[in-house]
XYZ file of C-alpha atoms in Angstrom:
646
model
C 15.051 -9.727 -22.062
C 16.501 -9.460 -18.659
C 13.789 -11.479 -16.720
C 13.445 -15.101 -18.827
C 11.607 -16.745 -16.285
C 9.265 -14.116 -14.895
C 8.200 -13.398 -18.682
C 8.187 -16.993 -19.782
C 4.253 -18.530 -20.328
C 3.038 -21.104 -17.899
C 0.041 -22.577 -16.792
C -2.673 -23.089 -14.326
C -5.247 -25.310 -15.050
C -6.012 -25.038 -18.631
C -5.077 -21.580 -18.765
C -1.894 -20.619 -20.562
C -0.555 -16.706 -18.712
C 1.301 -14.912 -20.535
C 3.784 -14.807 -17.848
C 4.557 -15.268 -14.173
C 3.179 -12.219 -12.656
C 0.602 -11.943 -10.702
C -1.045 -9.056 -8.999
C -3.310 -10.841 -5.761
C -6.548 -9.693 -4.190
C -5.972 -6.486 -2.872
C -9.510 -4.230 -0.852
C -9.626 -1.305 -3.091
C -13.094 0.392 -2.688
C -13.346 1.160 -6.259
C -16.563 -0.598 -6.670
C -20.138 1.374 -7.015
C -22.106 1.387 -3.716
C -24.114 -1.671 -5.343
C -21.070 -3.932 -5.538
C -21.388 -3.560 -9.007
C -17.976 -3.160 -11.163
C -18.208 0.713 -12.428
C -16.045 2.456 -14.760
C -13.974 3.300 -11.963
C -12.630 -0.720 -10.915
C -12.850 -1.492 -14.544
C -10.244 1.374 -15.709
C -8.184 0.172 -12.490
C -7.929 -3.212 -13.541
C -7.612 -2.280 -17.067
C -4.925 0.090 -16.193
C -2.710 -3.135 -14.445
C -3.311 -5.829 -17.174
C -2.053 -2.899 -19.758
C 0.697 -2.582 -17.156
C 2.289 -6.333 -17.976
C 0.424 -8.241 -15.458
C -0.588 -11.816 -16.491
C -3.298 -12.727 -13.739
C -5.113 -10.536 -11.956
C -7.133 -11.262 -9.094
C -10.114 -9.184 -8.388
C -10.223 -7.300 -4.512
C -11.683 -8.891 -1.766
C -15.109 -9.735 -3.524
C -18.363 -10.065 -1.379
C -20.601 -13.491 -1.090
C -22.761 -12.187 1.494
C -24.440 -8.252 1.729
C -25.869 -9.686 5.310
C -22.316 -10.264 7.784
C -19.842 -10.111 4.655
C -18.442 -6.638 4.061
C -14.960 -5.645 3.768
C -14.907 -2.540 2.693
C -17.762 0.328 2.138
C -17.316 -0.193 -1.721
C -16.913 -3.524 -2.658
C -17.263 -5.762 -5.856
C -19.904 -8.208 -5.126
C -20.825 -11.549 -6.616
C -24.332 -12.130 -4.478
C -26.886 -11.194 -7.264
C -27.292 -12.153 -11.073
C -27.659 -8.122 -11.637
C -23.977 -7.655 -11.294
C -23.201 -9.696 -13.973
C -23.628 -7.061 -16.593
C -20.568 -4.773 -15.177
C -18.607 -7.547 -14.294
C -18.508 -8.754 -18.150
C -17.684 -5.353 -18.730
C -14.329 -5.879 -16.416
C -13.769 -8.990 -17.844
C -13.451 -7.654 -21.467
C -11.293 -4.497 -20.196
C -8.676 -7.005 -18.810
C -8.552 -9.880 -21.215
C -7.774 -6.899 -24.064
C -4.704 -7.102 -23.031
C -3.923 -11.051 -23.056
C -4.736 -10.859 -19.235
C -6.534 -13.792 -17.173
C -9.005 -12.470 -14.451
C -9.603 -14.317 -11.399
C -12.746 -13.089 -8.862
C -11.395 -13.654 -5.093
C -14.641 -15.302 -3.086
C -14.296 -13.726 0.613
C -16.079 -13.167 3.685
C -14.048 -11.572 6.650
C -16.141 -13.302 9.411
C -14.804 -11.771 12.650
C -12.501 -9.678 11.278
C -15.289 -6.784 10.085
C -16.637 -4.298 12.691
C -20.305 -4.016 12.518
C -20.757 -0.667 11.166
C -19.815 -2.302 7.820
C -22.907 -4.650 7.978
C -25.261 -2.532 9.767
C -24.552 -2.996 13.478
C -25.004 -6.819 13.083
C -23.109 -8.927 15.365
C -20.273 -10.268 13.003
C -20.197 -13.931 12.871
C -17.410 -16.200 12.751
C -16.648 -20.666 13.129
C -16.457 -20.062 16.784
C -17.314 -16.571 19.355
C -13.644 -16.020 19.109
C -13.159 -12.258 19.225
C -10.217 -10.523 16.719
C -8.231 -8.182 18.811
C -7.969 -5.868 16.127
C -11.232 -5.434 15.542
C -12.332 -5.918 19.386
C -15.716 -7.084 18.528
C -17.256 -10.426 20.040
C -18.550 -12.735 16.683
C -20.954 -15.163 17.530
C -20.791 -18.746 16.469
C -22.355 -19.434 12.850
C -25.402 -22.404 13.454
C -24.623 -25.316 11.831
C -27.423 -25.148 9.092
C -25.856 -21.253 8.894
C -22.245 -22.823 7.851
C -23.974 -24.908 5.081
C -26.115 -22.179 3.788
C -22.678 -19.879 3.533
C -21.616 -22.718 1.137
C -24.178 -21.868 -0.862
C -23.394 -18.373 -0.886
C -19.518 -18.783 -1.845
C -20.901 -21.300 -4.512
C -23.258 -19.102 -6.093
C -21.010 -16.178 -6.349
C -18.463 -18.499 -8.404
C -21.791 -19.107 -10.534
C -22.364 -15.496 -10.978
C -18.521 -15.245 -11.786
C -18.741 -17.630 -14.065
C -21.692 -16.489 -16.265
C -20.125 -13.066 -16.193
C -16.809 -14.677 -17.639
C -14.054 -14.815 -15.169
C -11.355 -17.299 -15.844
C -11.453 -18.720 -12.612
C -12.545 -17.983 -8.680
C -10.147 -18.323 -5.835
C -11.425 -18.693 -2.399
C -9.877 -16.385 0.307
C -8.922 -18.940 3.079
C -6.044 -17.056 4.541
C -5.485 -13.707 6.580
C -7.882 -14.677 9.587
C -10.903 -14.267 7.215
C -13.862 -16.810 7.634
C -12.807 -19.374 6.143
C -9.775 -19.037 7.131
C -11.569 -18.861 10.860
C -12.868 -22.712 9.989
C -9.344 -23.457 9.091
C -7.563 -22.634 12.208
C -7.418 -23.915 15.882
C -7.161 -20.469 16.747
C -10.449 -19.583 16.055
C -12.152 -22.884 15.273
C -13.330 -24.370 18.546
C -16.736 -25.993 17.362
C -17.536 -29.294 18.469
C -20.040 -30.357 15.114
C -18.845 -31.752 11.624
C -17.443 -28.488 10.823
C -14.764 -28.338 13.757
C -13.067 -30.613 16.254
C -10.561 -32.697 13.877
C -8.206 -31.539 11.143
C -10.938 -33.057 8.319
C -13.596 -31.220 10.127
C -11.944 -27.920 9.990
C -10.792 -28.484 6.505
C -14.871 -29.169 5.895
C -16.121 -26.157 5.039
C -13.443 -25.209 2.576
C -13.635 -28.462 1.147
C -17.550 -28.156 0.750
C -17.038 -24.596 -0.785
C -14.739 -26.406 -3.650
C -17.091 -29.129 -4.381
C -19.756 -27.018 -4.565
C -18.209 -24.991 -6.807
C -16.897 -28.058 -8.631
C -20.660 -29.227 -8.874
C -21.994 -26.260 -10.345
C -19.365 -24.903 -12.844
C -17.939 -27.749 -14.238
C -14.844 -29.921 -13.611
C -13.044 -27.139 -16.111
C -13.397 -24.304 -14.341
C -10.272 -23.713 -12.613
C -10.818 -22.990 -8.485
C -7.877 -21.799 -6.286
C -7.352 -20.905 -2.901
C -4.979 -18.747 -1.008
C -4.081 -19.877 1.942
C -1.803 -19.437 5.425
C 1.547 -20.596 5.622
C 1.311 -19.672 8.945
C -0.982 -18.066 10.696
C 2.006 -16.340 13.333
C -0.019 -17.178 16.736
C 0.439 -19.677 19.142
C -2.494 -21.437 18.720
C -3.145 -21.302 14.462
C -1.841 -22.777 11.889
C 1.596 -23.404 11.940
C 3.653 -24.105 9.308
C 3.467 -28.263 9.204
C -0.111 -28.029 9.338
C -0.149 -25.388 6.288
C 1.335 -28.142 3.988
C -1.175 -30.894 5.005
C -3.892 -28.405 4.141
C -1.941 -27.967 0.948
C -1.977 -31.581 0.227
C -5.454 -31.860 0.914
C -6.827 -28.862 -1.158
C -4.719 -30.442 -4.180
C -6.655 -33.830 -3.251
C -9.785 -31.806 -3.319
C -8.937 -30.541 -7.426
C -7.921 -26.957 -6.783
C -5.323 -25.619 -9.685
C -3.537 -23.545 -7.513
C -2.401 -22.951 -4.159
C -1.714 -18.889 -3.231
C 0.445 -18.838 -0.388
C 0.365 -16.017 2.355
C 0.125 -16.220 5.883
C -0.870 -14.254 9.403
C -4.225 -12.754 10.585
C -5.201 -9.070 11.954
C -4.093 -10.422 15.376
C -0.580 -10.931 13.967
C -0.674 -7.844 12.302
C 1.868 -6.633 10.064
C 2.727 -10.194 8.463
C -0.100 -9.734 6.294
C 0.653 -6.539 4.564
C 4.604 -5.951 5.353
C 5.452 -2.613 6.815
C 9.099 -0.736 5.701
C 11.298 -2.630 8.417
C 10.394 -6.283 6.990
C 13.183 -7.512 3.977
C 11.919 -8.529 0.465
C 11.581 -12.002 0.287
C 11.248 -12.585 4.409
C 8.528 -15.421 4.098
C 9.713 -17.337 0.766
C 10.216 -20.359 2.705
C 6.445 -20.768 3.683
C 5.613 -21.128 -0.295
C 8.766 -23.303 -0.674
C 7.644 -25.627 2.074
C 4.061 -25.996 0.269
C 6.022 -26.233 -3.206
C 8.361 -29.219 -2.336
C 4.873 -31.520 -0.963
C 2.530 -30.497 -4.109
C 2.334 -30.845 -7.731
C 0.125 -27.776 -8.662
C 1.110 -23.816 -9.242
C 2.418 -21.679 -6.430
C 1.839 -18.429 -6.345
C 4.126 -16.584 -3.702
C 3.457 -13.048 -2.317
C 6.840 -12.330 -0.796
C 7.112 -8.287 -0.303
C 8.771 -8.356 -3.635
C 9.539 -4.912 -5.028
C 12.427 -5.745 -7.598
C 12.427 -7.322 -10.611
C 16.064 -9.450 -9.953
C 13.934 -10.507 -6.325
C 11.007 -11.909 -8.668
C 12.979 -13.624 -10.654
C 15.382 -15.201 -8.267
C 12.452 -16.582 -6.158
C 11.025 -18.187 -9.379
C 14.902 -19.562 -10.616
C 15.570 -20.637 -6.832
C 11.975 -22.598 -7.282
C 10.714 -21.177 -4.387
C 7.201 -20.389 -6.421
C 5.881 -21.193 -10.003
C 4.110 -17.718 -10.022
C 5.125 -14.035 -8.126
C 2.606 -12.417 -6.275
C 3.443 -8.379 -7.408
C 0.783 -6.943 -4.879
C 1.179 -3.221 -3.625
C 3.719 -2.959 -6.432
C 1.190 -2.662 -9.399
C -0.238 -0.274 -7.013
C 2.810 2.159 -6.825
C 3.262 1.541 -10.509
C 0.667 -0.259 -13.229
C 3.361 -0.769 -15.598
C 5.898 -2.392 -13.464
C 5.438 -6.044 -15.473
C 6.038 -3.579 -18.609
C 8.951 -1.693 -17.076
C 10.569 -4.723 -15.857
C 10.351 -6.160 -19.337
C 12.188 -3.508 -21.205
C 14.447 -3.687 -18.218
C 14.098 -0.410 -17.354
C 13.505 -1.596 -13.438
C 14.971 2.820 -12.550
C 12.013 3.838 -13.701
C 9.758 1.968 -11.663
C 8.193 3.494 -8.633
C 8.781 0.285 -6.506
C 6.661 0.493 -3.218
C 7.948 2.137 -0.327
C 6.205 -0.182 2.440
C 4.756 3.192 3.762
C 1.099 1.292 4.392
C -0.402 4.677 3.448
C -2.811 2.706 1.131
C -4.215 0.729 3.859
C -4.573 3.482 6.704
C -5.955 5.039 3.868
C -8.702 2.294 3.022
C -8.834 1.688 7.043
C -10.500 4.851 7.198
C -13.073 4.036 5.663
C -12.165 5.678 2.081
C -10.775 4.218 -1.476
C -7.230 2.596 -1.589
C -4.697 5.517 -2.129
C -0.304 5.290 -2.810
C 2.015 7.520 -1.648
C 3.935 7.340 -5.086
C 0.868 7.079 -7.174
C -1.370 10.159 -6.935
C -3.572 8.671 -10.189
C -4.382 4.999 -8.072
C -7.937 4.509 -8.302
C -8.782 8.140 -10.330
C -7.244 6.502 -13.496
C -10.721 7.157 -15.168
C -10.551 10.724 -13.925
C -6.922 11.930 -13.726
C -5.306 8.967 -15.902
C -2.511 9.818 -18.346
C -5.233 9.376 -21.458
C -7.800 12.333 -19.804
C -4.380 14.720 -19.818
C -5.702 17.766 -21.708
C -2.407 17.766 -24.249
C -2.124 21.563 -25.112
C 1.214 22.775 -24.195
C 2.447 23.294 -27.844
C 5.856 23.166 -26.397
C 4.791 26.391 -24.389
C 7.527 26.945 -21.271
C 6.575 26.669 -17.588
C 9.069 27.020 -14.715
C 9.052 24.367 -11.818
C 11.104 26.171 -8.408
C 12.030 22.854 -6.699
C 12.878 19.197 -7.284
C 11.460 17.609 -4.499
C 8.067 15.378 -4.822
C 5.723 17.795 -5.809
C 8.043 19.589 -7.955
C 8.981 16.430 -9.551
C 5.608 15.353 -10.282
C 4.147 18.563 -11.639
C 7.060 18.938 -13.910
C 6.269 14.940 -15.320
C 2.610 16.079 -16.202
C 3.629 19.178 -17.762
C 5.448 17.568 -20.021
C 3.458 14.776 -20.458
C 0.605 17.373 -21.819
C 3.319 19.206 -24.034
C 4.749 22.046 -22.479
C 8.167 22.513 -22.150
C 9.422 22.583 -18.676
C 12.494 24.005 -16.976
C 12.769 22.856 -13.209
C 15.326 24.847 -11.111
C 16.758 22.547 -7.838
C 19.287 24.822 -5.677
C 20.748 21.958 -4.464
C 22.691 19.643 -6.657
C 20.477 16.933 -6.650
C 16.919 16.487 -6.626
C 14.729 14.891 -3.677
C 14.225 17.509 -1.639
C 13.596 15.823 1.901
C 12.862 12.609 0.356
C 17.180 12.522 0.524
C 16.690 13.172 4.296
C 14.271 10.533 4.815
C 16.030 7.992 3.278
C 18.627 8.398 5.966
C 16.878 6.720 8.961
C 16.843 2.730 9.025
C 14.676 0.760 6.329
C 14.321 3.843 4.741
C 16.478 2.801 1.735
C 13.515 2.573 -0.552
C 13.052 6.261 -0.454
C 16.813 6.683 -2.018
C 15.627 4.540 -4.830
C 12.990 7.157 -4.961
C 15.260 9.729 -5.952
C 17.344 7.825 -8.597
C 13.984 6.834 -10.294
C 12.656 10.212 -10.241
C 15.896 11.366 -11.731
C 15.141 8.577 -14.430
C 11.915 9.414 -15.178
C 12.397 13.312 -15.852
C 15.292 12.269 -17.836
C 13.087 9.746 -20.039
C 10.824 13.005 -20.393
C 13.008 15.355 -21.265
C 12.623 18.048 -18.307
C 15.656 20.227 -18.208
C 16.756 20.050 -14.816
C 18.854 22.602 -13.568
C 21.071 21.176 -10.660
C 22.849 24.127 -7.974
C 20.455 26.844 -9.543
C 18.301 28.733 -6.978
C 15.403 30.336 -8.752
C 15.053 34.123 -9.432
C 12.687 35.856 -11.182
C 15.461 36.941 -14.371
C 16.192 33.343 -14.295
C 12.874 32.720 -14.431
C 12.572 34.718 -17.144
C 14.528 34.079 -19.765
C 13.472 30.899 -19.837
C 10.272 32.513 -21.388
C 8.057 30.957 -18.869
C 4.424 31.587 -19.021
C 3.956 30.804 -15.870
C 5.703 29.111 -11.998
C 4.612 26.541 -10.464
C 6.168 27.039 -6.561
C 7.760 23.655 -5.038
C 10.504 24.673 -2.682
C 9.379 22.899 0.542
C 8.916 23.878 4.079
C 11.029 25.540 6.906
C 11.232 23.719 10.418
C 9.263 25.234 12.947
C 11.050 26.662 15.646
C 8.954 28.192 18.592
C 10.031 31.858 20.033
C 10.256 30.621 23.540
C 13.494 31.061 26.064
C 16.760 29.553 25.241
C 15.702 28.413 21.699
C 19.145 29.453 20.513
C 20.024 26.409 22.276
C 18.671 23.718 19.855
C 19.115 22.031 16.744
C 16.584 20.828 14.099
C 16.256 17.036 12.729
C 16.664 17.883 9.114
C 20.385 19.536 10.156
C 20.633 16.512 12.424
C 19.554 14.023 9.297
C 21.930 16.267 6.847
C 24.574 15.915 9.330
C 24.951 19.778 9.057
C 24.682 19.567 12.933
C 26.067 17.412 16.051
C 24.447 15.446 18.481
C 26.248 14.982 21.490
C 25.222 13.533 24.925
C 21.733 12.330 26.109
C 19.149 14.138 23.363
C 15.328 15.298 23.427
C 13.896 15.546 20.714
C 10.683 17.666 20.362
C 8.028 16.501 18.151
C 6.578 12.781 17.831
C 5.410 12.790 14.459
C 7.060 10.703 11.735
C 10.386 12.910 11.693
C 10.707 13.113 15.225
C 10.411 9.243 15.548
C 12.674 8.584 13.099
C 15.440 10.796 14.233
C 15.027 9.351 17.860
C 15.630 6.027 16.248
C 18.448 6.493 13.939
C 20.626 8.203 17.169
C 19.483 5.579 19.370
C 22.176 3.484 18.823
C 24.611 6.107 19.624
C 22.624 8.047 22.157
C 20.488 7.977 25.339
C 16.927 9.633 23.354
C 13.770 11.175 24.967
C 11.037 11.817 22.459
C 8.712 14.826 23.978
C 5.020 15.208 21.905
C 2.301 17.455 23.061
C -0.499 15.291 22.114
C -1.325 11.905 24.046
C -0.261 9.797 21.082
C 2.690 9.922 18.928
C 3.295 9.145 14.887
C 0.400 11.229 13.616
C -1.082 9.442 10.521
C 1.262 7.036 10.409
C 0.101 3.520 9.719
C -0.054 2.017 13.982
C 2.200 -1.184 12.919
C 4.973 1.656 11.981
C 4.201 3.734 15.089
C 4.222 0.656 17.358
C 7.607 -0.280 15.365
C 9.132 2.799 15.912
C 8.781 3.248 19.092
C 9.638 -0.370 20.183
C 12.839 0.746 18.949
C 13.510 3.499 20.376
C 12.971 1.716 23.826
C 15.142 -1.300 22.943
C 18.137 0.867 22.232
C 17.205 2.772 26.493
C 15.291 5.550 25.160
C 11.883 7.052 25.896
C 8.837 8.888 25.221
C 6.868 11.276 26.872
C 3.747 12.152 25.662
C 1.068 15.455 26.523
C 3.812 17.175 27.474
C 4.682 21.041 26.259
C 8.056 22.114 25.493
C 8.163 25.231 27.912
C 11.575 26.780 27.767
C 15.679 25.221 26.428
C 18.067 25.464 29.460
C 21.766 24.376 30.027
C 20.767 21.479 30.914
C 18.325 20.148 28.525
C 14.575 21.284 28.524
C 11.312 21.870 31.124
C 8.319 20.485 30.067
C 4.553 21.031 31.867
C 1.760 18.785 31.438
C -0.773 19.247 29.107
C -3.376 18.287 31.377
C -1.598 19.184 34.465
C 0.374 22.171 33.729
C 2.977 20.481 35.905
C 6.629 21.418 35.115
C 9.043 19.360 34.820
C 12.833 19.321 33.534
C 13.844 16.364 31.102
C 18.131 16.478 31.311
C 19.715 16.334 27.923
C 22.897 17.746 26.293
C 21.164 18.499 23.186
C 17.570 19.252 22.282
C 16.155 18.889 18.378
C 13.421 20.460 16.949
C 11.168 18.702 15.014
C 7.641 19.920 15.081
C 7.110 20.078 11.570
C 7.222 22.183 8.818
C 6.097 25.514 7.279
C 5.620 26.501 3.847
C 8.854 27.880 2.314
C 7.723 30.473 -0.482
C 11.197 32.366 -1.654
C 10.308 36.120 -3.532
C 7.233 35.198 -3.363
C 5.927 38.779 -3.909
C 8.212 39.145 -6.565
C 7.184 36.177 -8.549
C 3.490 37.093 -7.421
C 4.116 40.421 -8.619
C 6.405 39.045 -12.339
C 3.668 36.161 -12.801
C 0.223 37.458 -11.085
C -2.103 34.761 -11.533
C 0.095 32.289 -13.396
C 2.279 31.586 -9.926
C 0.915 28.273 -8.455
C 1.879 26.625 -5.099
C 2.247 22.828 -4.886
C 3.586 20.728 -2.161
C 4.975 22.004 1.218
C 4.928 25.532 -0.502
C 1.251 25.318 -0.410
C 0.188 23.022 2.789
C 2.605 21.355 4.444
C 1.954 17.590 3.949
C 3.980 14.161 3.429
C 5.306 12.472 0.381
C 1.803 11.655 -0.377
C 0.059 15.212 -0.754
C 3.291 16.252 -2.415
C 2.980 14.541 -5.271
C -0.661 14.513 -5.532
C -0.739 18.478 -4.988
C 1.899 18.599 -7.697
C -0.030 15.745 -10.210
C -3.493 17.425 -9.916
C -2.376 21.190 -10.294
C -0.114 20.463 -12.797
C -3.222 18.573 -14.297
C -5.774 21.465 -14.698
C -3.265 23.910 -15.504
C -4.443 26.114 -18.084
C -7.665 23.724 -18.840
């Protein structure tokens, strides 16, 4: 075993886990409408603890249906009727020798009040989150101590339903978190003021709890190393709270740290390092005797296990990773860490859930459909029947892995010789490194299913078939758009400039703000004076805002700029002349070389003669269908692969 310490046992409480992973609370939306735990949260959970995990800790789970909601579909512990389906979860996870933990949360003043019916949210103090730019009012005193209650009786109702322990949500700016910190706390009764009277309402929560479900029932919190703002917790006062919770009888102490206001230290975007905030559990370690659990932005294996042997943490937080991949605690155990799809820090699952739908993953297109589209609903009747894949890029990757996964042979043809597709051209931009690991654990994974991959082979309809294909599944990308407008000829596009097929010399415009555009501007910043032009008034598309705000801090740091609602009107000499959108006012933007990169469309090569060879057995997945990202690549390719021939 590669890993001895992340798959040794170890304890909390009087609980024995099976090992040192842990998956933390993570708003999923899988929930019915009732807060009740359906068959679609149970199979999620289920799916994780098959996966390898040793604790899991249920989503953000509501006390309160008055000022309490997270999420539109959230697990709830506010009324004995939920018990029922929450035993149900319980017995789906402890199957597999996996402890279940319900998270206790209210989010206080960071919910908008569309979420709990256009009431005012409510918070310690009438401190107003940023993020969510609504003003809270103050909870009443006798309103703090009947939210006890609440937290208290949904560890009750956990508790009957047979959960292995609660943990209270006192970090990430949420409400208790609120009471917690200066930064929000600015009451003047017994529940603000001093350090005890802040810590008051936590500490009433726990003995509460304590009270009603015995002195065995194991209680943890997570909690703020720091909260990242000027006036909140900082990291001194984070280990005193430590020192008191352990006072207090908690088992555990689950160490993360900032609020929405300090935005993407909660939930780490692509540009932050594994491992950035060890040192805030490590602090908190060296002054307690209790577990740690850590959530560090840990995506490998050899990082989990050096935080644990560098005794940083007694317990690794695996968060957005068992998202990506349910078996990674499985994977890493056989030591077979290629084939894990290790998270890309896109934050596609949480613009995803921001918008008011279920959590979704780039890399997994089955995350939170396991009970629909999971590997055990795969109608299995290939009988070793051939189908052709045209393209090794995401979607052609991930149709050709479900193919054979439900028996037929496949033969994927990749003209180029390696697969990726673009992915290889996105990894080329900084912090995009995780997307290269992309591509090595595709490779692995087709090899481990025994696709025949043919590497420098374009795909023609005699090659087609005499492979004896019954039918073609279509996954050869997208072409950059280039507009028919004067002096095109002139420019260059980002994927030539990415695949250093093409030169960039001078002072550059680049045409397009979305993701590709963005990137591009920043990886030649360094080397050259960059103007990003998009026609819309905001730039990144769907990309997650901490990205967008990232990116283009960076490509002002290094002198460059961006102008937005401006159309790209005609390539010159000297660079290009732009008009207002609004305006219609033209103007010329200097530059020695303009790049295209305005997106892509679909790329569909003899497609009349496959049409014509395969008639109705010729499917399009990925860019070849509807242009997309890595995301509706690979779920175009999973779910038509799916029903194919069903």
């Amino acid at each position: 075993m590669p890993y001895k310490k992340l798959f040794s046992p170890a304890k909390i409480a009087n609980l024995e886990l099976k090992n040192r992973i842990v998956m933390p609370a993570m708003g999923c939306s899988f929930a019915e409408s009732s807060g009740e735990a359906g068959p679609r949260i149970i199979k999620y959970y289920a799916e994780r603890a098959k996966g390898g995990t040793g604790l899991i800790i249920t989503e953000i789970t509501r006390i309160d249906d008055e000022t309490g909601v997270g999420t539109p579909n959230q697990l709830a512990v506010t009324k004995p009727f939920v018990i029922g389906q929450l035993s149900r979860l319980v017995e789906a996870v402890h199957a597999y020798d996996t402890k279940l933990f319900v998270q206790l949360h209210h989010p206080g003043n960071q919910t908008p009040s569309r979420l709990i019916g256009g009431r005012q949210p409510v918070s310690a103090s009438d401190v107003t989150c940023k993020i969510i730019g609504e003003q809270p009012r103050a909870l009443t005193t006798e309103e703090v101590e009947e939210m006890v209650k609440k937290f208290v009786t949904g560890a009750v109702i956990a508790q009957k339903a047979g959960v292995d322990g609660v943990e209270i949500h006192g970090a990430h700016g949420y409400l208790v978190s609120q009471f917690l910190s200066p930064h929000t706390n600015k009451r003047t009764d017994k529940y603000g003021g001093s350090f005890e009277g802040r810590m008051r309402f936590a500490t009433e929560i726990i003995m509460g709890i304590r009270t009603y479900c015995g002195p065995r029932f194991p209680i943890g919190i997570r909690m703020n190393g720091s909260d990242y703002l000027d006036d909140g917790i900082t990291e001194e006062e984070a280990i005193a709270q430590a020192k008191y919770f352990e006072k207090l009888g908690v088992c555990y102490i689950n160490v993360s740290c900032g609020t929405y206001d300090s935005g993407s230290t909660i939930i780490e975007p692509n540009f932050f390092q594994e491992g950035w905030k060890k040192h805030l559990a490590a602090n908190i370690r060296k002054e307690v005797s209790i577990p740690v659990i850590a959530v560090c932005n840990i995506k490998h294996p050899s990082v989990a296990e050096q935080l644990l042997e560098e005794g940083v943490t007694d317990f690794v937080g695996i968060a957005r990773g068992n998202l990506a991949d349910p078996e990674w605690g499985n994977k890493a155990k056989r030591g077979e860490d290629r084939l894990i799809r290790k998270c890309l820090g896109c934050m596609e699952c949480f613009r995803i859930l921001n918008d008011g739908l279920p959590l979704g993953c780039t890399l997994n297109p089955v995350l939170g459909r396991e009970f629909e589209w999971g590997d055990d609903q795969l109608v299995k009747n290939g009988d070793g029947r051939t189908v052709a894949v045209i393209g090794g890029g995401p979607a052609g990757f991930e149709a050709a892995l479900t193919l054979r996964k439900r028996g037929f042979r496949v033969v994927l043809f990749e003209a180029k010789d390696r697969i990726g597709g673009t992915v290889a051209l996105a990894a080329v931009p900084p912090c995009k490194a995780m997307l290269g690991e992309l591509i090595d654990t595709m490779e692995a994974q087709l090899e481990q299913a025994g696709v025949e991959v043919r590497l420098g082979a374009p795909a023609t309809v005699e090659a087609v078939r005499e492979t004896g294909a019954e039918a073609v599944f279509m996954a050869a990308g997208g072409r950059p758009i280039v507009p028919t407008i004067p002096g095109i000829e002139k420019a260059i596009t980002a994927e030539d400039v990415l695949a250093d097929k093409a030169k960039v010399s001078g002072d550059a415009v680049i045409i397009g703000g979305g993701v590709t555009g963005l990137e591009t501007a920043e990886t030649l910043g360094k080397d050259h004076k960059v103007t990003v032009v998009e026609m819309l008034d905001k730039v990144g598309g769907n990309l997650y805002p901490s990205i967008t705000m990232h990116l283009a801090q960076e490509i002002v740091k290094a002198g460059g700029s961006i102008a937005k609602g401006k159309q790209l009107v005609s390539v010159t000499d000297e660079g290009v002349t732009v008009k207002g959108t609004k305006t219609g006012e033209k103007t010329a933007i200097p530059a020695q070389t303009v790049i295209f990169a305005m997106g892509v469309r679909p790329n569909r090569p003899e497609y009349e003669a496959f049409k014509d060879a395969f008639d109705n057995r010729l499917i399009l997945v990925g860019d070849t269908a509807r242009p997309g990202q890595i995301f509706d690549a690979l779920h175009s390719g999973h779910d038509r692969a799916f029903v194919y021939g069903t």
